[in-house]
Coordinates of C-alpha atoms in Angstrom, one line a residue:
X1 CA 6.9 -0.1 35.1
X2 CA 7.3 -3.8 34.2
X3 CA 3.9 -4.6 35.8
X4 CA 2.4 -1.8 33.6
X5 CA 3.9 -3.3 30.5
X6 CA 2.7 -6.8 31.5
X7 CA -0.8 -5.5 32.0
X8 CA -0.8 -3.8 28.6
X9 CA 0.4 -7.0 27.0
X10 CA -2.2 -9.0 28.8
X11 CA -4.9 -6.6 27.7
X12 CA -3.7 -6.9 24.1
X13 CA -3.8 -10.7 24.2
X14 CA -7.3 -10.7 25.7
X15 CA -8.5 -8.3 23.1
X16 CA -7.0 -10.5 20.3
X17 CA -8.6 -13.6 21.8
X18 CA -12.0 -11.9 21.9
X19 CA -11.6 -10.9 18.3
X20 CA -10.7 -14.4 17.3
X21 CA -13.7 -15.8 19.3
X22 CA -16.0 -13.4 17.3
X23 CA -14.6 -14.6 14.0
X24 CA -14.6 -18.3 14.7
X25 CA -17.8 -19.7 16.2
X26 CA -19.5 -23.0 15.6
X27 CA -21.9 -22.8 12.7
X28 CA -25.2 -24.6 12.2
X29 CA -26.5 -26.3 9.0
X30 CA -28.5 -23.1 8.4
X31 CA -26.6 -21.4 5.5
X32 CA -28.8 -18.4 4.9
X33 CA -27.6 -14.8 4.7
X34 CA -29.9 -13.8 7.5
X35 CA -28.5 -16.5 9.8
X36 CA -24.9 -15.4 9.2
X37 CA -25.7 -11.7 9.6
X38 CA -27.5 -12.4 12.8
X39 CA -24.3 -13.9 14.2
X40 CA -22.5 -10.5 13.7
X41 CA -22.3 -7.8 16.3
X42 CA -24.2 -4.5 15.8
X43 CA -20.8 -2.7 15.0
X44 CA -20.0 -5.4 12.4
X45 CA -23.4 -4.9 10.8
X46 CA -22.8 -1.1 10.6
X47 CA -19.5 -1.8 8.9
X48 CA -21.1 -4.1 6.3
X49 CA -23.9 -1.6 5.8
X50 CA -21.4 1.2 5.1
X51 CA -20.0 -0.7 2.1
X52 CA -23.5 -0.6 0.5
X53 CA -24.3 3.0 1.5
X54 CA -27.0 1.7 3.8
X55 CA -27.7 4.3 6.6
X56 CA -29.6 4.3 9.9
X57 CA -28.5 0.9 11.2
X58 CA -27.4 2.0 14.7
X59 CA -30.9 3.1 15.8
X60 CA -32.6 -0.2 14.7
X61 CA -33.2 -3.3 16.8
X62 CA -30.9 -6.2 15.9
X63 CA -33.5 -8.1 13.9
X64 CA -34.5 -5.0 11.9
X65 CA -30.8 -4.1 11.3
X66 CA -30.2 -7.6 10.0
X67 CA -33.1 -7.4 7.5
X68 CA -32.0 -3.9 6.3
X69 CA -28.4 -5.0 5.8
X70 CA -29.6 -8.2 4.0
X71 CA -31.7 -6.1 1.7
X72 CA -28.8 -3.7 1.0
X73 CA -26.5 -6.5 0.1
X74 CA -28.9 -8.2 -2.3
X75 CA -29.9 -5.0 -4.0
X76 CA -26.4 -3.5 -4.3
X77 CA -24.2 -6.6 -4.9
X78 CA -23.3 -5.4 -8.4
X79 CA -21.8 -2.2 -6.9
X80 CA -19.5 -4.1 -4.6
X81 CA -18.6 -6.7 -7.3
X82 CA -17.6 -3.8 -9.6
X83 CA -15.0 -2.7 -7.0
X84 CA -13.2 -6.1 -6.7
X85 CA -9.5 -6.3 -7.5
X86 CA -8.2 -9.4 -9.3
X87 CA -7.1 -11.2 -6.2
X88 CA -10.5 -10.8 -4.6
X89 CA -12.3 -11.8 -7.8
X90 CA -10.3 -15.1 -8.0
X91 CA -10.8 -15.8 -4.3
X92 CA -14.6 -15.3 -4.7
X93 CA -14.7 -17.4 -7.8
X94 CA -12.9 -20.2 -6.0
X95 CA -15.5 -20.1 -3.1
X96 CA -18.4 -20.1 -5.5
X97 CA -17.0 -23.1 -7.4
X98 CA -16.9 -25.0 -4.1
X99 CA -20.6 -24.2 -3.5
X100 CA -19.9 -21.5 -1.0
X101 CA -17.8 -23.4 1.6
X102 CA -14.0 -23.6 1.7
X103 CA -11.6 -24.6 4.4
X104 CA -9.7 -21.6 5.7
X105 CA -5.9 -21.2 5.8
X106 CA -4.0 -18.3 7.4
X107 CA -2.8 -16.9 4.1
X108 CA -6.4 -16.1 3.2
X109 CA -6.9 -13.6 6.1
X110 CA -7.0 -10.5 4.0
X111 CA -9.5 -11.8 1.5
X112 CA -11.6 -13.4 4.1
X113 CA -11.8 -10.2 6.2
X114 CA -12.4 -8.2 3.0
X115 CA -15.5 -10.2 2.1
X116 CA -16.7 -10.5 5.7
X117 CA -16.8 -6.7 5.9
X118 CA -19.1 -6.8 2.9
X119 CA -21.4 -9.5 4.1
X120 CA -20.5 -11.9 1.2
X121 CA -18.4 -14.4 3.2
X122 CA -18.5 -15.4 6.8
X123 CA -16.2 -17.4 9.1
X124 CA -17.1 -20.4 11.2
X125 CA -16.1 -23.7 12.7
X126 CA -17.6 -27.0 11.5
X127 CA -16.5 -30.3 13.1
X128 CA -13.4 -28.7 14.5
X129 CA -12.2 -27.1 11.1
X130 CA -12.2 -23.5 10.1
X131 CA -14.3 -22.5 7.1
X132 CA -15.1 -19.5 5.0
X133 CA -18.7 -19.6 3.9
X134 CA -20.8 -17.7 1.4
X135 CA -24.6 -18.2 2.0
X136 CA -26.5 -20.1 -0.7
X137 CA -28.7 -17.3 -1.9
X138 CA -25.6 -15.1 -2.5
X139 CA -23.9 -18.0 -4.4
X140 CA -26.9 -18.2 -6.6
X141 CA -26.8 -14.5 -7.3
X142 CA -23.1 -14.2 -7.8
X143 CA -22.2 -17.2 -9.8
X144 CA -23.6 -15.8 -13.1
X145 CA -22.0 -12.4 -12.5
X146 CA -18.4 -13.8 -12.3
X147 CA -17.9 -13.5 -16.1
X148 CA -15.0 -12.4 -18.3
X149 CA -16.3 -8.8 -18.3
X150 CA -16.2 -8.6 -14.5
X151 CA -12.8 -10.2 -14.4
X152 CA -11.6 -7.5 -16.9
X153 CA -13.0 -4.8 -14.6
X154 CA -11.3 -6.5 -11.6
X155 CA -8.0 -6.6 -13.4
X156 CA -8.3 -2.9 -14.2
X157 CA -9.1 -2.1 -10.6
X158 CA -6.0 -4.0 -9.5
X159 CA -3.9 -1.9 -11.9
X160 CA -5.3 1.3 -10.6
X161 CA -4.6 0.3 -7.0
X162 CA -1.1 -1.0 -7.6
X163 CA 0.0 1.8 -9.9
X164 CA -1.3 4.3 -7.3
X165 CA 0.7 2.5 -4.5
X166 CA 3.8 2.7 -6.8
X167 CA 3.4 6.4 -7.5
X168 CA 2.8 7.1 -3.8
X169 CA 6.0 5.2 -3.0
X170 CA 8.1 7.5 -5.2
X171 CA 6.2 10.8 -4.6
X172 CA 5.5 10.3 -0.9
X173 CA 2.4 12.3 -0.7
X174 CA -0.2 13.5 -3.2
X175 CA -3.7 14.9 -3.1
X176 CA -6.2 12.4 -4.5
X177 CA -6.9 14.9 -7.3
X178 CA -3.2 15.0 -8.3
X179 CA -3.0 11.2 -8.2
X180 CA -6.1 10.8 -10.3
X181 CA -4.7 13.3 -12.9
X182 CA -1.4 11.5 -13.1
X183 CA -3.0 8.1 -13.7
X184 CA -5.3 9.5 -16.4
X185 CA -2.8 11.6 -18.2
X186 CA 0.4 9.5 -17.9
X187 CA -1.1 5.9 -17.8
X188 CA -4.3 6.4 -19.9
X189 CA -6.8 5.3 -17.3
X190 CA -10.5 6.3 -17.5
X191 CA -12.5 6.2 -14.3
X192 CA -15.0 8.2 -12.3
X193 CA -13.4 10.2 -9.4
X194 CA -15.7 8.7 -6.7
X195 CA -14.9 5.1 -7.8
X196 CA -11.2 6.0 -7.8
X197 CA -11.5 7.1 -4.1
X198 CA -13.3 3.9 -3.2
X199 CA -10.5 1.9 -4.9
X200 CA -7.8 3.8 -3.0
X201 CA -9.7 3.0 0.3
X202 CA -9.8 -0.7 -0.7
X203 CA -6.0 -0.6 -1.4
X204 CA -5.5 0.8 2.1
X205 CA -7.8 -1.8 3.6
X206 CA -6.0 -4.8 2.1
X207 CA -2.6 -3.7 3.1
X208 CA -0.8 -1.5 0.5
X209 CA 1.8 0.8 2.1
X210 CA -0.2 4.0 2.1
X211 CA -2.7 5.9 4.2
X212 CA -5.5 8.2 3.3
X213 CA -6.3 11.4 5.2
X214 CA -9.1 13.6 4.1
X215 CA -8.2 14.6 0.5
X216 CA -4.6 13.4 0.3
X217 CA -2.8 10.0 0.4
X218 CA 0.7 9.4 1.7
X219 CA 3.3 6.5 2.0
X220 CA 3.5 5.0 5.5
X221 CA 7.1 6.0 5.8
X222 CA 6.3 9.7 5.5
X223 CA 6.6 11.3 8.9
X224 CA 5.0 14.6 8.2
X225 CA 2.9 14.6 5.0
X226 CA 2.0 18.3 5.1
X227 CA 5.6 19.3 5.5
X228 CA 6.7 17.1 2.6
X229 CA 3.9 18.5 0.4
X230 CA 4.8 22.1 1.3
X231 CA 8.4 21.5 0.5
X232 CA 7.7 19.7 -2.7
X233 CA 5.4 22.5 -3.9
X234 CA 8.2 25.0 -3.6
X235 CA 10.1 23.1 -6.3
X236 CA 8.0 24.7 -9.1
X237 CA 10.8 24.2 -11.6
X238 CA 10.7 20.4 -11.2
X239 CA 8.2 18.2 -12.9
X240 CA 7.2 14.9 -11.5
X241 CA 9.6 12.1 -12.4
X242 CA 8.1 9.6 -14.8
X243 CA 8.1 5.8 -14.1
X244 CA 7.0 3.0 -16.3
X245 CA 4.3 0.5 -15.3
X246 CA 6.7 -2.3 -14.5
X247 CA 8.7 -0.1 -12.1
X248 CA 5.5 1.1 -10.4
X249 CA 4.1 -2.4 -10.0
X250 CA 7.3 -3.5 -8.4
X251 CA 7.3 -0.5 -6.0
X252 CA 3.6 -1.2 -5.1
X253 CA 4.6 -4.4 -3.2
X254 CA 4.5 -4.0 0.6
X255 CA 7.8 -3.2 2.3
X256 CA 9.4 -2.5 -1.1
X257 CA 12.8 -0.7 -1.1
X258 CA 14.2 0.4 -4.4
X259 CA 17.6 -0.9 -5.5
X260 CA 20.5 1.5 -5.0
X261 CA 24.0 0.7 -6.2
X262 CA 25.5 3.1 -3.7
X263 CA 23.6 1.3 -0.9
X264 CA 25.1 -2.0 -2.0
X265 CA 28.6 -0.4 -2.0
X266 CA 28.1 0.9 1.5
X267 CA 26.9 -2.5 2.6
X268 CA 30.0 -4.0 1.3
X269 CA 32.3 -1.4 3.0
X270 CA 30.5 -1.9 6.4
X271 CA 30.8 -5.7 6.1
X272 CA 34.5 -5.4 5.6
X273 CA 34.9 -3.2 8.7
X274 CA 32.4 -4.7 11.1
X275 CA 30.9 -8.1 12.0
X276 CA 27.1 -7.4 11.6
X277 CA 24.0 -9.4 10.6
X278 CA 23.2 -8.7 7.0
X279 CA 19.5 -8.1 7.6
X280 CA 20.1 -5.7 10.4
X281 CA 22.7 -3.8 8.3
X282 CA 20.2 -3.6 5.4
X283 CA 17.5 -2.3 7.7
X284 CA 19.9 0.4 9.0
X285 CA 20.8 1.5 5.4
X286 CA 17.1 1.6 4.5
X287 CA 16.3 3.7 7.6
X288 CA 19.0 6.2 6.5
X289 CA 17.4 6.4 3.1
X290 CA 14.0 7.0 4.6
X291 CA 15.4 9.7 6.9
X292 CA 16.8 11.5 3.7
X293 CA 13.4 11.1 2.1
X294 CA 11.8 12.8 5.1
X295 CA 14.3 15.7 4.7
X296 CA 16.3 15.0 7.9
X297 CA 19.4 17.2 7.9
X298 CA 22.2 15.2 6.2
X299 CA 24.7 15.6 9.0
X300 CA 22.1 14.6 11.6
X301 CA 21.1 11.5 9.5
X302 CA 24.8 10.5 9.1
X303 CA 25.5 10.9 12.9
X304 CA 22.5 8.8 13.8
X305 CA 23.6 6.1 11.4
X306 CA 27.2 6.0 12.6
X307 CA 26.2 5.9 16.3
X308 CA 25.5 2.2 15.9
X309 CA 29.2 1.5 15.1
X310 CA 32.4 1.5 17.1
X311 CA 34.6 3.4 14.6
X312 CA 38.2 3.1 15.6
X313 CA 39.8 5.8 13.5
X314 CA 39.1 9.1 12.0
X315 CA 40.0 7.8 8.6
X316 CA 37.2 5.1 8.9
X317 CA 34.8 7.8 10.1
X318 CA 35.5 10.0 7.1
X319 CA 35.3 7.1 4.6
X320 CA 31.8 6.1 6.0
X321 CA 30.6 9.7 6.0
X322 CA 31.6 10.1 2.4
X323 CA 29.9 6.9 1.4
X324 CA 26.7 8.0 3.2
X325 CA 26.8 11.4 1.4
X326 CA 27.1 9.6 -1.9
X327 CA 24.1 7.4 -0.9
X328 CA 22.0 10.4 -0.1
X329 CA 22.6 11.8 -3.6
X330 CA 21.1 8.6 -5.0
X331 CA 17.9 8.4 -2.9
X332 CA 14.7 9.3 -4.8
X333 CA 13.3 12.2 -2.8
X334 CA 9.7 13.0 -2.1
X335 CA 10.2 16.7 -2.1
X336 CA 12.1 16.4 -5.5
X337 CA 9.0 14.7 -7.0
X338 CA 10.7 11.3 -7.3
X339 CA 14.1 12.5 -8.5
X340 CA 17.4 12.0 -6.7
X341 CA 19.5 15.0 -5.8
X342 CA 22.1 13.7 -8.1
X343 CA 19.7 13.7 -11.0
X344 CA 18.6 17.3 -10.2
X345 CA 22.3 18.4 -10.1
X346 CA 23.0 16.7 -13.4
X347 CA 20.0 18.4 -15.0
X348 CA 21.3 21.8 -13.8
X349 CA 24.7 21.0 -15.3
X350 CA 22.9 20.0 -18.5
X351 CA 21.1 23.4 -18.7
X352 CA 24.4 25.2 -18.4
X353 CA 26.1 23.1 -21.0
X354 CA 23.2 22.1 -23.2
X355 CA 24.5 24.1 -26.2
X356 CA 27.6 21.8 -26.2
X357 CA 25.5 18.6 -26.2
X358 CA 24.2 17.2 -29.5
X359 CA 20.8 15.7 -29.5
X360 CA 22.1 12.2 -30.3
X361 CA 24.8 12.3 -27.6
X362 CA 24.3 10.2 -24.4
X363 CA 22.4 12.1 -21.8
X364 CA 24.7 13.5 -19.1
X365 CA 22.2 12.5 -16.4
X366 CA 23.5 8.9 -16.6
X367 CA 20.2 7.4 -17.9
X368 CA 22.0 5.7 -20.8
X369 CA 19.4 7.2 -23.1
X370 CA 20.1 9.7 -25.9
X371 CA 19.9 13.3 -24.8
X372 CA 17.0 14.1 -27.2
X373 CA 14.9 11.3 -25.5
X374 CA 15.8 12.2 -22.0
X375 CA 16.7 15.6 -20.5
X376 CA 16.7 17.2 -24.0
X377 CA 13.0 16.7 -24.6

């Protein structure tokens, strides 16, 4: 068994080395687009061509494929530039200001790969140093296009991608149509549906925490997207929870976990009872919250969590179970359209007692807003 694992690890390392060797080859003084495209593999050329809707590359000889891809890039560069987000715009602007050649650093991997997949930047080694290179003819074409108007478009593209990622974090799974509708109606965006789909794909490509499958998009922590969607759709009496832009932009960041007061309290209780690394403890609490979001049975999720601890008394066991139950009530659930179970329970109580609540009274859901501006709308 150990030999099998070693063989798998060795194969992965060899594959990674081959990938690196393809990316980083010595470059000549020749800085034409044709030269850099010719250094790509046929599969890489097909990938570049797909970003310009250029078809029929696989059946061509290498030289003909290079010429066709080159023509597609030059003729359709405006289309690709119109899909840039702000980070990509600023990175491209920096390269162009340096006359198309910039020393590469590891933190630039996402941007370098993004532009390489579009035949705008290429990677190479010159005198032992790693560089990202934009061919001269592309620099000449692009430099006048990097204006304030394109920067504004890029900024808007960034907002669309980030707010989408934030909404997906809270809602778990949405059809692309649903997500498009929410962005237009709740956040006043105006975009063509096809462009929106392209931007979502770009967001996935550059590392936002969601995946796209056919006509729907889901957060990477969702275990069964179709199940979550089916369960959510049963809750016809619940509208989608509303989130402001600031909250969504925060939630869009990779590996984001929302703040939860009850999680902090649980962490404090566990630290008092056990000697445990704080990072590991936080990961275990986050895993419990994700299990709740995935609609794991509460008792099962609690038992799984407590298995990691040597609990000495029944009293400790009951205290921790109670704390975990409280935590579960404060987790924003995907099937509840971004609400917590606690919020839903409070809304139901509000409906029963709404005649007793005056419009200017504090809302009983705990939002600290007036009733008329919250659940009493």
